[in-house]
mmCIF file of C-alpha atoms in Angstrom:
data_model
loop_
_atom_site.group_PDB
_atom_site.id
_atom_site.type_symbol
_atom_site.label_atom_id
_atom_site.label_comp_id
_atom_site.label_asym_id
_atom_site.label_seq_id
_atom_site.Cartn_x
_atom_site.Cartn_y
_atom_site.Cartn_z
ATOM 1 C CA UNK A 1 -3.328 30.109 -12.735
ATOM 2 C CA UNK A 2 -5.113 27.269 -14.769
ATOM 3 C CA UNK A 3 -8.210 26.279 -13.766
ATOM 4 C CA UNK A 4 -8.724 23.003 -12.146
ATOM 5 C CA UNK A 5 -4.800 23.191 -11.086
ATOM 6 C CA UNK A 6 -3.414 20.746 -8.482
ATOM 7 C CA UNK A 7 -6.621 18.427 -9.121
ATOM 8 C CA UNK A 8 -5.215 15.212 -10.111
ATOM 9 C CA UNK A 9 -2.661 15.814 -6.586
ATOM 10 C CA UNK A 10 -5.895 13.951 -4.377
ATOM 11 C CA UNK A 11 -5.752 10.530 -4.252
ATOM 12 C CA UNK A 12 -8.614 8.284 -5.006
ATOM 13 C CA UNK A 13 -9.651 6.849 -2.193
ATOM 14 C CA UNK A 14 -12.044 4.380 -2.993
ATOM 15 C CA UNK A 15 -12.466 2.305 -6.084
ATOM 16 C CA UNK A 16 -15.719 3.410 -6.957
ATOM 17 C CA UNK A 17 -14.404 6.995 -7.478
ATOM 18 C CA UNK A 18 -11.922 5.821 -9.870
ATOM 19 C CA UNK A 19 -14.468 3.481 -11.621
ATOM 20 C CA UNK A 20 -17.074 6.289 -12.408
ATOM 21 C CA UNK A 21 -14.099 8.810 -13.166
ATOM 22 C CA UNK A 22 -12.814 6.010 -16.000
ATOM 23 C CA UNK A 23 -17.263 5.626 -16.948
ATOM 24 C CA UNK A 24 -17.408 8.892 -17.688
ATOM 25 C CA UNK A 25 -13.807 8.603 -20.274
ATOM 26 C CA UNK A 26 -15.655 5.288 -21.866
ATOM 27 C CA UNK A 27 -12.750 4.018 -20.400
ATOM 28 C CA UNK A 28 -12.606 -0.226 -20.138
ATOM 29 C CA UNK A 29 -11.889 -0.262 -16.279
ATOM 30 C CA UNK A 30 -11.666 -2.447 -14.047
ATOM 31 C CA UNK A 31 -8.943 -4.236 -17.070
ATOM 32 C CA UNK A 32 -9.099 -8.096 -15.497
ATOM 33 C CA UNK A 33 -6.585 -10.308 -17.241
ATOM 34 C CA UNK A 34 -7.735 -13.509 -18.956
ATOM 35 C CA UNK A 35 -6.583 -16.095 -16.478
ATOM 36 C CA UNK A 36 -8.087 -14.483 -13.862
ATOM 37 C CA UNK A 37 -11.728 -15.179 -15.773
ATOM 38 C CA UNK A 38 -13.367 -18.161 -15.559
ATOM 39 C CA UNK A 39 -13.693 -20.960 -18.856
ATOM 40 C CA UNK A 40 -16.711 -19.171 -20.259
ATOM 41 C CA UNK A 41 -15.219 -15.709 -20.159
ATOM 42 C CA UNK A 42 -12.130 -16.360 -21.549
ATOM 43 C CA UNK A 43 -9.810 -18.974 -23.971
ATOM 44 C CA UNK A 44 -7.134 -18.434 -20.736
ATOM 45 C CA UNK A 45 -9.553 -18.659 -17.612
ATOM 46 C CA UNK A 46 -10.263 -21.564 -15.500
ATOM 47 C CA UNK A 47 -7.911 -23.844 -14.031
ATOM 48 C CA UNK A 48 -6.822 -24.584 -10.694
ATOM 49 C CA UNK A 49 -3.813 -22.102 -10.968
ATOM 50 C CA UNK A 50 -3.048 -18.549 -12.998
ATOM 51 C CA UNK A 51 -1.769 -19.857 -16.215
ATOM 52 C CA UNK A 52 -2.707 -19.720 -19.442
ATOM 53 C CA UNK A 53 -3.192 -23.601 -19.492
ATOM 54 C CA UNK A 54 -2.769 -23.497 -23.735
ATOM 55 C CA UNK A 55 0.035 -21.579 -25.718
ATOM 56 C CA UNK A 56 0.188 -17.748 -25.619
ATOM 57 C CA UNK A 57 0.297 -17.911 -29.237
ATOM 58 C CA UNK A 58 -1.989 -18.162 -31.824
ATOM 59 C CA UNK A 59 -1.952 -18.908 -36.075
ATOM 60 C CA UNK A 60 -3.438 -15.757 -37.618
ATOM 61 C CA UNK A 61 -6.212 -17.770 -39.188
ATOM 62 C CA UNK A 62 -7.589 -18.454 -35.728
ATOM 63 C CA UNK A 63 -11.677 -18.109 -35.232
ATOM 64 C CA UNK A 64 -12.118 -14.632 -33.659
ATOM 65 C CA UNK A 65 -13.121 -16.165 -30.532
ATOM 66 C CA UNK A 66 -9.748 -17.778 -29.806
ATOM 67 C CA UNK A 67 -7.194 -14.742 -31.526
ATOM 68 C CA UNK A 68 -6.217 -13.888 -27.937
ATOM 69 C CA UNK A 69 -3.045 -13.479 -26.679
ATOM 70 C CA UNK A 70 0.282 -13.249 -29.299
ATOM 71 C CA UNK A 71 -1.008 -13.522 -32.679
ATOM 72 C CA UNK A 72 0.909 -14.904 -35.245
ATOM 73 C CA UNK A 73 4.251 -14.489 -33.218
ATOM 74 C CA UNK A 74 7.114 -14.780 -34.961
ATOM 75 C CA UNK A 75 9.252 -14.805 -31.840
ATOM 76 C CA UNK A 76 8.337 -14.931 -27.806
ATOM 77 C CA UNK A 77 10.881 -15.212 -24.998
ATOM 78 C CA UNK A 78 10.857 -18.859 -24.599
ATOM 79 C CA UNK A 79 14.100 -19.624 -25.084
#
């Protein structure tokens, strides 16, 4: 048998168990998505709804501080 078998078959339970499991794997975790942020955190956050509030996509010669989301997109699925 391999040691440490069946250990990934418990569940987490509670967050913080998966949060210092994913510290441990300099892992980014919790992910949050950019609308969910707030103006300061993110080019998509704020607003009174989820929505990106500006295009999705961005020119590639875009300040670092706003090349978020589809850069330099030839193509998206608005259509």
């Amino acid at each position: 048998m391999v040691a440490g078998g069946g250990r990934l078959d418990k569940p987490f339970v509670k967050a913080g168990k998966k949060f210092h499991k994913m510290h441990s794997r300099a892992a980014k975790y919790p992910r949050v998505r950019g609308v969910a942020m707030n103006v300061v955190d993110h080019p998509f956050g704020g607003g009174g709804w989820q929505h990106p509030g500006r295009p999705k996509t961005v020119s590639r010669n875009a300040p670092p501080g706003r090349k978020v989301g589809s850069i330099a997109a030839r193509r998206t699925g608005k259509r």
